[in-house]
PDB file of N, CA, C and O in Angstrom:
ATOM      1  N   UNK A 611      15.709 -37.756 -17.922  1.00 61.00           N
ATOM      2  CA  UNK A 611      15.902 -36.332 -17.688  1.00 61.00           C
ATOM      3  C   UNK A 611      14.558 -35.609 -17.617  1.00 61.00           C
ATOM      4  O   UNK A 611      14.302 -34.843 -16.688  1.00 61.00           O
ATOM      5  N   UNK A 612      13.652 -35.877 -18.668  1.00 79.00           N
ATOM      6  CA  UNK A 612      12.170 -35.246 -18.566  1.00 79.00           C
ATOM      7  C   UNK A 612      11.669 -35.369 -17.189  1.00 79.00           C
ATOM      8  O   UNK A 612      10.903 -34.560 -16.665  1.00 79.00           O
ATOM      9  N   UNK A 613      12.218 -36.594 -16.543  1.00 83.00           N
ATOM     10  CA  UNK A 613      11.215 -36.661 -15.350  1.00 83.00           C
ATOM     11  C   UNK A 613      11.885 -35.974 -13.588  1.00 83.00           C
ATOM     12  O   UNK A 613      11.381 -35.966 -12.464  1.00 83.00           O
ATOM     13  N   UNK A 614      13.208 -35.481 -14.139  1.00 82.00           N
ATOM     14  CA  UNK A 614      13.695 -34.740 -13.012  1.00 82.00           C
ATOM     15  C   UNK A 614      13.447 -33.503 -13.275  1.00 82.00           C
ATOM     16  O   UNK A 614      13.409 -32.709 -12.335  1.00 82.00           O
ATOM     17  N   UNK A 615      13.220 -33.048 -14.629  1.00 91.00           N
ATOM     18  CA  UNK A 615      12.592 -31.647 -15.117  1.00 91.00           C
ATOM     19  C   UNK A 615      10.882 -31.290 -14.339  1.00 91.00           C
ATOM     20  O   UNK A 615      10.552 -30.278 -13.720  1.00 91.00           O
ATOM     21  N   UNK A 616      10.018 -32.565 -14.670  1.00 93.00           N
ATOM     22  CA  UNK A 616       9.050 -32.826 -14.206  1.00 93.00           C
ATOM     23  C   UNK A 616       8.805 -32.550 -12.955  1.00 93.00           C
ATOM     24  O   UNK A 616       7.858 -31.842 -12.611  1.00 93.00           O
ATOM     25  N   UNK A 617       9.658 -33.096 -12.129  1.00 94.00           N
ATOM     26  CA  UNK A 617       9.851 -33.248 -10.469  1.00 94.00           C
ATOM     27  C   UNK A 617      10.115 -31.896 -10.103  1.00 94.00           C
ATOM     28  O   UNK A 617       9.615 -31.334  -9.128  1.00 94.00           O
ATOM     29  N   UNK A 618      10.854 -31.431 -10.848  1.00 95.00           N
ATOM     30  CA  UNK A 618      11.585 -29.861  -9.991  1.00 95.00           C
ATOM     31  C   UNK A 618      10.296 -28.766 -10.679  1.00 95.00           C
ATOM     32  O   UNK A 618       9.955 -27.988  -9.788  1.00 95.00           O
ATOM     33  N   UNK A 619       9.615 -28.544 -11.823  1.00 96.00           N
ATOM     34  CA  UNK A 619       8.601 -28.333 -11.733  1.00 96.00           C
ATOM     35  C   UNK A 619       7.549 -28.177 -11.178  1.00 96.00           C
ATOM     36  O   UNK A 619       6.877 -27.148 -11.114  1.00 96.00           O
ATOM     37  N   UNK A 620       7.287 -29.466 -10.624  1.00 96.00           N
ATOM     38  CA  UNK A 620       6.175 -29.857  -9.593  1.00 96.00           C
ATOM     39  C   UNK A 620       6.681 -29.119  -8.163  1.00 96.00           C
ATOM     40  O   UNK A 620       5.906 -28.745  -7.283  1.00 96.00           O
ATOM     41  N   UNK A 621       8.378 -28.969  -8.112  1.00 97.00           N
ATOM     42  CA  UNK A 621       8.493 -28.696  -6.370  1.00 97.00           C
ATOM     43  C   UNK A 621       8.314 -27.081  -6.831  1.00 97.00           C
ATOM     44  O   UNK A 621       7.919 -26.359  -5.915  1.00 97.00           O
ATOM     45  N   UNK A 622       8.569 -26.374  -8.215  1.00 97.00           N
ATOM     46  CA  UNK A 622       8.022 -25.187  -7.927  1.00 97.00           C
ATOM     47  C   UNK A 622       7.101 -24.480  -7.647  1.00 97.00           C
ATOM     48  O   UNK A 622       6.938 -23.452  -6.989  1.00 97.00           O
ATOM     49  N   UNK A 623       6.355 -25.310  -8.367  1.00 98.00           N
ATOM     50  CA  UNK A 623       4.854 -24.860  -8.537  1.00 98.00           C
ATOM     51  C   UNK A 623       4.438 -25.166  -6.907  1.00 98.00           C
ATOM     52  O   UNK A 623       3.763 -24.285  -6.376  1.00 98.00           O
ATOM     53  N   UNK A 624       4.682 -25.977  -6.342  1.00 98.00           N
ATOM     54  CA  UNK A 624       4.049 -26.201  -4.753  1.00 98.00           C
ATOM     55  C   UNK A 624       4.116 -25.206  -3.853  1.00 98.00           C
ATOM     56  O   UNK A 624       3.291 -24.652  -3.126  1.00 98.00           O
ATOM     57  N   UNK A 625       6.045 -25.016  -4.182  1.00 98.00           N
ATOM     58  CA  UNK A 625       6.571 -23.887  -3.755  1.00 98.00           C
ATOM     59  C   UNK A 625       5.858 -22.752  -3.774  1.00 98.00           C
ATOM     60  O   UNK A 625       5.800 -22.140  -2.707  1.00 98.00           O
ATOM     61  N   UNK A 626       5.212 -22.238  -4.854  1.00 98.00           N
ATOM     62  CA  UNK A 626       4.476 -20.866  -4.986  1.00 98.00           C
ATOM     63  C   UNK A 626       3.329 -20.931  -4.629  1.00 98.00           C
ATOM     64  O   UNK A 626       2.804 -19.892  -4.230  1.00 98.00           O
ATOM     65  N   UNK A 627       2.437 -22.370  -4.657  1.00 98.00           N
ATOM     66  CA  UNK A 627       1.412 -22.352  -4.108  1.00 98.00           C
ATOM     67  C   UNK A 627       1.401 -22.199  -2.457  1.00 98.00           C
ATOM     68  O   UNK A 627       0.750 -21.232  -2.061  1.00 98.00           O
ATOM     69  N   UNK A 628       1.813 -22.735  -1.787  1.00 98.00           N
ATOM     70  CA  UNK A 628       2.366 -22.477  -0.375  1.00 98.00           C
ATOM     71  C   UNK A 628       2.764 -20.780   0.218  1.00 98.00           C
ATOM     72  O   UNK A 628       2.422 -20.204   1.250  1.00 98.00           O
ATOM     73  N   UNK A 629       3.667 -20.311  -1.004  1.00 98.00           N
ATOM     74  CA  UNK A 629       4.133 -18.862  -0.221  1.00 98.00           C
ATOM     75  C   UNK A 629       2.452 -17.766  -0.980  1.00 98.00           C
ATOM     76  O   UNK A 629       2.214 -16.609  -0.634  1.00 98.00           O
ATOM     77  N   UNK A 630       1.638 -18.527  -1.931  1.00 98.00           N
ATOM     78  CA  UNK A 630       0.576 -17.488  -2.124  1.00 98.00           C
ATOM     79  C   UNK A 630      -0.662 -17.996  -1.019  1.00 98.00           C
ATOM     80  O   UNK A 630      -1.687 -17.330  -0.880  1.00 98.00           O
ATOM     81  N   UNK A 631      -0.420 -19.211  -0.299  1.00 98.00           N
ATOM     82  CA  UNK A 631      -1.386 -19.447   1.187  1.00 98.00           C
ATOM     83  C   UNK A 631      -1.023 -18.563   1.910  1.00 98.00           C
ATOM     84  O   UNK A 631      -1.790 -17.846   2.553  1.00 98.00           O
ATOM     85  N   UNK A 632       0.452 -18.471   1.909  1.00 98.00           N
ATOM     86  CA  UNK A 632       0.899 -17.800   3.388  1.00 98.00           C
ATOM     87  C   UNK A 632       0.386 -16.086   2.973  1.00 98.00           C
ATOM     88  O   UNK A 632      -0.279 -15.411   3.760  1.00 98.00           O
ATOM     89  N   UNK A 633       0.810 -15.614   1.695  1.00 98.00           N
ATOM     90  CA  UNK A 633       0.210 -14.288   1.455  1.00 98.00           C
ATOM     91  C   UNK A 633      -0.883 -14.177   1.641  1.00 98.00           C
ATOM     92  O   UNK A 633      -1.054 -13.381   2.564  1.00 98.00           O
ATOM     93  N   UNK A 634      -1.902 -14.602   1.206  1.00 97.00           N
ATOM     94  CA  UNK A 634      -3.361 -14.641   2.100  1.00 97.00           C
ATOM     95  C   UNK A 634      -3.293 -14.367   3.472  1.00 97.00           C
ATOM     96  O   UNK A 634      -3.683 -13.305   3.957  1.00 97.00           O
ATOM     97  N   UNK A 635      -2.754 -15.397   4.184  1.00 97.00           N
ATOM     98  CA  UNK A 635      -2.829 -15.385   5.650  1.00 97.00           C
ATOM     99  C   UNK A 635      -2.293 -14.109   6.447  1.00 97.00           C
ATOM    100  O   UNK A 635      -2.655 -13.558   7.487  1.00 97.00           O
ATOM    101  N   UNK A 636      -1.487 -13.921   5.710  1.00 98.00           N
ATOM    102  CA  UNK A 636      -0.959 -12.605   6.222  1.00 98.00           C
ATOM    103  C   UNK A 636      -1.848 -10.900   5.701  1.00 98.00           C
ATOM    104  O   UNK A 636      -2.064  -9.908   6.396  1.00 98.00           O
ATOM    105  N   UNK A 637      -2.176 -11.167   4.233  1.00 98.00           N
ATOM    106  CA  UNK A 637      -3.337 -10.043   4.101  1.00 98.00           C
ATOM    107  C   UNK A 637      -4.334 -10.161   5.168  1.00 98.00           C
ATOM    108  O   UNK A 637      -4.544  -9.245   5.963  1.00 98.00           O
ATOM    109  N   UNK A 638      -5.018 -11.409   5.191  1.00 98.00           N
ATOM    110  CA  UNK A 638      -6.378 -11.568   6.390  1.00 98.00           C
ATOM    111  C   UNK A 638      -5.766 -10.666   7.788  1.00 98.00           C
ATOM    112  O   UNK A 638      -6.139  -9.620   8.318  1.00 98.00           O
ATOM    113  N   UNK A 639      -4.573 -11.698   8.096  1.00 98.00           N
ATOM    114  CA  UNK A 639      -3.925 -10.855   9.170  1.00 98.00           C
ATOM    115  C   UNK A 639      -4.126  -9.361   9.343  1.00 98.00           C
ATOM    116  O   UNK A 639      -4.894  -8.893  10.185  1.00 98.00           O
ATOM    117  N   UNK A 640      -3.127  -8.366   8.192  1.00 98.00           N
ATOM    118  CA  UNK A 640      -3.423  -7.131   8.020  1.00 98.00           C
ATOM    119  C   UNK A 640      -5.313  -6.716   8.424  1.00 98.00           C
ATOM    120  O   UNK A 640      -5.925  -6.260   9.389  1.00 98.00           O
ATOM    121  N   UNK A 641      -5.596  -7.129   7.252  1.00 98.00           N
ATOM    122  CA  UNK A 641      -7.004  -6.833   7.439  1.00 98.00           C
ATOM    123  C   UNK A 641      -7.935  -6.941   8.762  1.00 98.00           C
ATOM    124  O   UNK A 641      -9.079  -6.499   8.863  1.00 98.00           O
ATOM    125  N   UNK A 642      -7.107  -7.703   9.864  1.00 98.00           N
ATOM    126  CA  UNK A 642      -8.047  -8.067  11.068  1.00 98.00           C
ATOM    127  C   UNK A 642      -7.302  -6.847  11.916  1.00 98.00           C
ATOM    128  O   UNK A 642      -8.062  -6.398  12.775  1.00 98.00           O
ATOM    129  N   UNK A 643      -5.742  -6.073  11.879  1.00 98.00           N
ATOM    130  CA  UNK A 643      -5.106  -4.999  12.615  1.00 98.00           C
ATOM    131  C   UNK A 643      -6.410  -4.298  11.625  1.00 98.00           C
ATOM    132  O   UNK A 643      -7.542  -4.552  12.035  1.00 98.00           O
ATOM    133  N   UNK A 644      -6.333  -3.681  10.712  1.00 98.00           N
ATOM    134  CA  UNK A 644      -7.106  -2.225  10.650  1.00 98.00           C
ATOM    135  C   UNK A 644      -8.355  -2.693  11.196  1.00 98.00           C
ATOM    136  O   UNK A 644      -8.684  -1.961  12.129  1.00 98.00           O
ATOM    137  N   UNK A 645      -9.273  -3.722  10.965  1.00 98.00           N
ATOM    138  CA  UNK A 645     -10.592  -4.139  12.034  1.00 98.00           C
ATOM    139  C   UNK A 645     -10.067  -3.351  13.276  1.00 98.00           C
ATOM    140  O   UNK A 645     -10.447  -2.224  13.590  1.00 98.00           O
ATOM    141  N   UNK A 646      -9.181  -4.070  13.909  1.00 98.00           N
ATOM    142  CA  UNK A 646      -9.040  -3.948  15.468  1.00 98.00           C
ATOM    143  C   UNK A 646      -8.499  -1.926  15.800  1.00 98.00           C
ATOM    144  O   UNK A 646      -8.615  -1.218  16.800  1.00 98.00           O
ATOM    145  N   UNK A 647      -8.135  -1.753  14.908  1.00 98.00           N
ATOM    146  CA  UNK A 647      -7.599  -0.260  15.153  1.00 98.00           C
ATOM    147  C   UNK A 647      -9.239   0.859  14.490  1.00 98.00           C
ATOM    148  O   UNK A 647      -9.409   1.980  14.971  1.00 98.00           O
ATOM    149  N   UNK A 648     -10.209   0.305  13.435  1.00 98.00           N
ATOM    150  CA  UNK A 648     -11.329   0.901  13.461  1.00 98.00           C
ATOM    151  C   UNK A 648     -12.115   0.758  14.745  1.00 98.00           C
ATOM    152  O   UNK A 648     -12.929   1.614  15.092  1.00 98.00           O
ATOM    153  N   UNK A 649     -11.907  -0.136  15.319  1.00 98.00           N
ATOM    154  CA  UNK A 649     -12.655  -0.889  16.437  1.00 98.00           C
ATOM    155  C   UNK A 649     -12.841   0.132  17.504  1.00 98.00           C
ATOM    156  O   UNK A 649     -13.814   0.605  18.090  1.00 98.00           O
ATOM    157  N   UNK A 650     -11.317   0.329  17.548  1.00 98.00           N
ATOM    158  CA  UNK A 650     -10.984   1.728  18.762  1.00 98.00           C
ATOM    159  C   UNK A 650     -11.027   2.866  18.396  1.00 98.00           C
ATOM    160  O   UNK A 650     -10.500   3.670  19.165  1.00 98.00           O
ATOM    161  N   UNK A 651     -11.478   3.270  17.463  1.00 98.00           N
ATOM    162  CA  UNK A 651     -11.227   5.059  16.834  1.00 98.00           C
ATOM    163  C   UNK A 651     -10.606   5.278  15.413  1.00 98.00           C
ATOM    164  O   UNK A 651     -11.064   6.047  14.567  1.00 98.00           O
ATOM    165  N   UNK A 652      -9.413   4.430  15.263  1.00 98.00           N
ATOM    166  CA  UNK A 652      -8.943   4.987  14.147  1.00 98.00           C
ATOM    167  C   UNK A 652      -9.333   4.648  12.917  1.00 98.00           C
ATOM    168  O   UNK A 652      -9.889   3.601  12.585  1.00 98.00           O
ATOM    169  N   UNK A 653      -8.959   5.770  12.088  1.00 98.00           N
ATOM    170  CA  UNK A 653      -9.346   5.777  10.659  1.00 98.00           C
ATOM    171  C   UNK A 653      -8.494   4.730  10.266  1.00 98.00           C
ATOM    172  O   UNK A 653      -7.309   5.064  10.273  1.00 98.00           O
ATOM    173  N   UNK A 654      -8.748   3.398   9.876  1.00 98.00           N
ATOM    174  CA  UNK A 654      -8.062   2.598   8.790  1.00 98.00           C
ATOM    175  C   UNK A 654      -7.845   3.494   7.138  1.00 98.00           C
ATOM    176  O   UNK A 654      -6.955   3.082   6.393  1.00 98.00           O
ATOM    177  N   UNK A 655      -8.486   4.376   6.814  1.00 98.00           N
ATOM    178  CA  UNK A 655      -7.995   4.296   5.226  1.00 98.00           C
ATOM    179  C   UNK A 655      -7.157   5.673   5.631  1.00 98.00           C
ATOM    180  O   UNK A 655      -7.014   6.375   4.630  1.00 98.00           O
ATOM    181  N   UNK A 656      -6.661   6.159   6.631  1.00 98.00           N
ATOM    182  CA  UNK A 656      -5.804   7.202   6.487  1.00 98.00           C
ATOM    183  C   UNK A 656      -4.429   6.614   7.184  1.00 98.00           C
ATOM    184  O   UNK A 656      -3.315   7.138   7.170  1.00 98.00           O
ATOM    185  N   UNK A 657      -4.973   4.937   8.015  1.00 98.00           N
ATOM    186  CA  UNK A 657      -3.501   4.458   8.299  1.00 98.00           C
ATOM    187  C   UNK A 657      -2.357   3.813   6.960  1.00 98.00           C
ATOM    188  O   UNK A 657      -1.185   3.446   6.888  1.00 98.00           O
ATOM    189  N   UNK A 658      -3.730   3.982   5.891  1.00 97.00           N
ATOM    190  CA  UNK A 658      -2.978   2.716   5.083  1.00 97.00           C
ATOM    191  C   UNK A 658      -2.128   3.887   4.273  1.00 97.00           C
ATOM    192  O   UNK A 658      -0.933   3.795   3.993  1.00 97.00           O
ATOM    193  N   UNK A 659      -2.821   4.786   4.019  1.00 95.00           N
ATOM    194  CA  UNK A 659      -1.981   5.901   3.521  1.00 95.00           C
ATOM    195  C   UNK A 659      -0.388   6.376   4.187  1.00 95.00           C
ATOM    196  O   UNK A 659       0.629   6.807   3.643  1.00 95.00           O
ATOM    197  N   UNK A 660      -0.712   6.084   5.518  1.00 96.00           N
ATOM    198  CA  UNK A 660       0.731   6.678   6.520  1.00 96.00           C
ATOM    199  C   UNK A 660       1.655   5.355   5.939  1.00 96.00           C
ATOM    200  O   UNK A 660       2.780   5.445   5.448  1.00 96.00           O
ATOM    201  N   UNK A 661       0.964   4.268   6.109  1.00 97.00           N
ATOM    202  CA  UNK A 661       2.205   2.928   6.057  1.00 97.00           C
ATOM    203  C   UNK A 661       2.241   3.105   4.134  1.00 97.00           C
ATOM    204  O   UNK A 661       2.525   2.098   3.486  1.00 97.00           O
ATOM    205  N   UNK A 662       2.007   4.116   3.570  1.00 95.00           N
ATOM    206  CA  UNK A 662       2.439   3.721   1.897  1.00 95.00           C
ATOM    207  C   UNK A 662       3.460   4.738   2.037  1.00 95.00           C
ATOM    208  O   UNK A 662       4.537   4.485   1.497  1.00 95.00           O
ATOM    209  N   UNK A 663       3.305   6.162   2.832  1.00 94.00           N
ATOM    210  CA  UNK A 663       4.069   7.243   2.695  1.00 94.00           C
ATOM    211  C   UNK A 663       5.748   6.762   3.622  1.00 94.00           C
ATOM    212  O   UNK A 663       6.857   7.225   3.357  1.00 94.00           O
ATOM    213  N   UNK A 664       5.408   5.701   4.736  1.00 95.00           N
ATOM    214  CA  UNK A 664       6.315   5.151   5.216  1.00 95.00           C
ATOM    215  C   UNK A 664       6.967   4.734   4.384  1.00 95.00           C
ATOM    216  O   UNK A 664       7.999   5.382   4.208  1.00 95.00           O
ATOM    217  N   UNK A 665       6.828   3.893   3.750  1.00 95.00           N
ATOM    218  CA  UNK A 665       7.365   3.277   2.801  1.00 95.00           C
ATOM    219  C   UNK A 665       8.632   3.846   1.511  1.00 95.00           C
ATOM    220  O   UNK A 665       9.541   3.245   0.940  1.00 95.00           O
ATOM    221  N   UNK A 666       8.166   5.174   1.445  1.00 95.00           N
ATOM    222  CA  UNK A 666       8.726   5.746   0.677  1.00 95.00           C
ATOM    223  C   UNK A 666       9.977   6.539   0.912  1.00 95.00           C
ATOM    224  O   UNK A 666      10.095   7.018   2.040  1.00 95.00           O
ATOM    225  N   UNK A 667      10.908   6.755   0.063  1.00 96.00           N
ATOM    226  CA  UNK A 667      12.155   7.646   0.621  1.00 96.00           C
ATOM    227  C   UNK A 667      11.792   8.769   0.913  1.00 96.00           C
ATOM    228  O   UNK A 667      10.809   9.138   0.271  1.00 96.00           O
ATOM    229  N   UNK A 668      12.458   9.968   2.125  1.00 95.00           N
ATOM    230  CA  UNK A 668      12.122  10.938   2.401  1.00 95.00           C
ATOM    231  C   UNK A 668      12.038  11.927   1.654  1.00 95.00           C
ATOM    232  O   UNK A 668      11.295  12.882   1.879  1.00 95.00           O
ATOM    233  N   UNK A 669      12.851  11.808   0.594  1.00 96.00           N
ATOM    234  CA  UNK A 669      13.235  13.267  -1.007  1.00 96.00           C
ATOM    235  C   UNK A 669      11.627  12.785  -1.640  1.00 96.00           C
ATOM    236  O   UNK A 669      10.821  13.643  -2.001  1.00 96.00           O
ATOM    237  N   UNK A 670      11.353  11.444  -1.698  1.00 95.00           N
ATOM    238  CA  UNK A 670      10.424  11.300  -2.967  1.00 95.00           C
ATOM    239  C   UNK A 670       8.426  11.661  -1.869  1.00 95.00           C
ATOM    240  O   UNK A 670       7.249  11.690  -2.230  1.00 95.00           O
ATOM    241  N   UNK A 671       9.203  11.856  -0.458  1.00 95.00           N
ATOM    242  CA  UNK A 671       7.863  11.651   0.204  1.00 95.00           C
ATOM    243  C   UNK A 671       7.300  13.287   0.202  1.00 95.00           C
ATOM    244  O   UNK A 671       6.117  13.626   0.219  1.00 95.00           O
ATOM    245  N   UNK A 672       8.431  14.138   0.177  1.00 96.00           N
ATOM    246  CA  UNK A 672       8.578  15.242   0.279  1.00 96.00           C
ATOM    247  C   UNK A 672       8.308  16.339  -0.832  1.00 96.00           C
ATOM    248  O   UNK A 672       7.759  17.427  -0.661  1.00 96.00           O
ATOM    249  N   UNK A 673       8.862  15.767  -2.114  1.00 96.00           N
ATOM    250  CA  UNK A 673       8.831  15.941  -3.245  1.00 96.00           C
ATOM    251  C   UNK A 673       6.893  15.576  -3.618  1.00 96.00           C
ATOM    252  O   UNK A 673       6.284  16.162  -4.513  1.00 96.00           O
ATOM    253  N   UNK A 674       6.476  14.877  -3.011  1.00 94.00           N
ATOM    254  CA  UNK A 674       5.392  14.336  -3.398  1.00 94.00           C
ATOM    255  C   UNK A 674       3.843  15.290  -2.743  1.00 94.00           C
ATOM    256  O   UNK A 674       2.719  15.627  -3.113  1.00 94.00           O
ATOM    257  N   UNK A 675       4.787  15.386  -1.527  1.00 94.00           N
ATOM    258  CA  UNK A 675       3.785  16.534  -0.797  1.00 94.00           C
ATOM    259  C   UNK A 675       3.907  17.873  -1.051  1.00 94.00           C
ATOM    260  O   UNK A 675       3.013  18.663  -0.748  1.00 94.00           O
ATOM    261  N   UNK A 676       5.419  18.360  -1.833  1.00 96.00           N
ATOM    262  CA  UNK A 676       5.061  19.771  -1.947  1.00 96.00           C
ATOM    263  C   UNK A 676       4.232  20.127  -3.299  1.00 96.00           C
ATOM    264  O   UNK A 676       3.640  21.189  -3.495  1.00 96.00           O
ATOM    265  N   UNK A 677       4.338  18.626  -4.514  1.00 97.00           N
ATOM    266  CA  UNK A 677       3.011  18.576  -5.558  1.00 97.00           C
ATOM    267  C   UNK A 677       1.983  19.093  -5.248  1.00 97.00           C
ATOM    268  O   UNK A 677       1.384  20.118  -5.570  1.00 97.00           O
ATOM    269  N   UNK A 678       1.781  18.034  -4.382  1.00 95.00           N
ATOM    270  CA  UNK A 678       0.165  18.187  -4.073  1.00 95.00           C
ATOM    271  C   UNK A 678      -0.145  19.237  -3.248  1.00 95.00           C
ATOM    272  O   UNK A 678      -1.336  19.532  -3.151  1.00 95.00           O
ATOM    273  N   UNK A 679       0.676  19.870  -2.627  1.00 96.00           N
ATOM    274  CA  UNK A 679       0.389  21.158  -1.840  1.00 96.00           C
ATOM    275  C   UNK A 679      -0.096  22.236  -2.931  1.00 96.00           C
ATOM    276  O   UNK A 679      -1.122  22.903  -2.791  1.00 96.00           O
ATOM    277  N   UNK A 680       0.759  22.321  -4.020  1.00 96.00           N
ATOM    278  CA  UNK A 680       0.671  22.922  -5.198  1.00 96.00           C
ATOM    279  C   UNK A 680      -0.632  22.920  -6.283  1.00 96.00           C
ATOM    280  O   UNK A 680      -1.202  23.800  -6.927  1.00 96.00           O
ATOM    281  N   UNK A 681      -0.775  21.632  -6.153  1.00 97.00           N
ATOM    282  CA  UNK A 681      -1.929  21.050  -6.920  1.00 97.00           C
ATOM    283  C   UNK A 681      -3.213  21.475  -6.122  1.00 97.00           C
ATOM    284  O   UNK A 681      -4.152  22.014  -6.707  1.00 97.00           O
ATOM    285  N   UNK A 682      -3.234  21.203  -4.681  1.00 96.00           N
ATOM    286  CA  UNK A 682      -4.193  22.047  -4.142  1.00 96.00           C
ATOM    287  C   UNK A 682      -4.388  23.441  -3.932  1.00 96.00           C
ATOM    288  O   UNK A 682      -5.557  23.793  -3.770  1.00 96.00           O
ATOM    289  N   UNK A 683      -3.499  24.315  -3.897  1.00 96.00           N
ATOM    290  CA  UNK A 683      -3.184  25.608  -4.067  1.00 96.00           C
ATOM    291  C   UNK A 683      -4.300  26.313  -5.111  1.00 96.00           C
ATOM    292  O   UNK A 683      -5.169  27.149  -4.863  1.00 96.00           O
ATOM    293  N   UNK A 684      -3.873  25.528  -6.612  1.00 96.00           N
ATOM    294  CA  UNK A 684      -3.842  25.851  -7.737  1.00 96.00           C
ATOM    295  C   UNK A 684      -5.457  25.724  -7.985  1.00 96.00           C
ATOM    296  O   UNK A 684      -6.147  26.231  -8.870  1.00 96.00           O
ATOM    297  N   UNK A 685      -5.833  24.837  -6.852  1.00 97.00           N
ATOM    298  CA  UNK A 685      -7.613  24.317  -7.158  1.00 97.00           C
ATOM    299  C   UNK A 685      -8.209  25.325  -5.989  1.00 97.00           C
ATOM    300  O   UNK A 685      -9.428  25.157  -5.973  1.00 97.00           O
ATOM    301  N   UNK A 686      -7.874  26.161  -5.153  1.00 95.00           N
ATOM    302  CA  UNK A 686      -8.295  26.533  -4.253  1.00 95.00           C
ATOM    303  C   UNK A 686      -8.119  25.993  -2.679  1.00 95.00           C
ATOM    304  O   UNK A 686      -8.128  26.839  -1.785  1.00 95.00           O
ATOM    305  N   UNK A 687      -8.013  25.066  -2.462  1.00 95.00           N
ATOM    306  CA  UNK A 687      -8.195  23.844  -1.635  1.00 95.00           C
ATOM    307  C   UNK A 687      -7.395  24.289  -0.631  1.00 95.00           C
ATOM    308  O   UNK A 687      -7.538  23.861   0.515  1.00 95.00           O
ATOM    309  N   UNK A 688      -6.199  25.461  -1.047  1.00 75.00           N
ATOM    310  CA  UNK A 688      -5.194  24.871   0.199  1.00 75.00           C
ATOM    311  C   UNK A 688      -4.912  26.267   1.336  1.00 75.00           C
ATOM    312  O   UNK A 688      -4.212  26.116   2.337  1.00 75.00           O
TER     313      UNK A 688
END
């Protein structure tokens, strides 16, 4: 029994080593689109911001911007 414990162990651990290659490959990936989009004009650190705000539900994206609208208000800023 230890050694089918052993075995399925070993296929996990491979397992995760494999899907944290492929995560690499795919960050590099990412990282070579914002290259190629600085390349031509655009701001990479204001795309990465759009794809985090994407990300988010519309109440909490909304909710988040009328903060900071506030927060800048409150500092002068806005």
């Amino acid at each position: 029994m230890a050694e089918a414990t052993d075995d399925r162990l070993r296929l996990l651990i491979e397992r995760i080593e494999r899907l944290e290659e492929e995560k690499k490959g795919i960050a590099d990936d990412i990282r070579d689109v914002y290259a190629e989009a600085k390349a031509v004009g655009y701001d990479p650190k204001i795309m990465r911001q759009i794809v985090r705000l994407r990300k988010m539900e519309p109440n909490d994206r909304s909710e988040q911007e009328m903060i900071l609208d506030t927060y800048k208000n409150a500092l002068g800023m806005g």
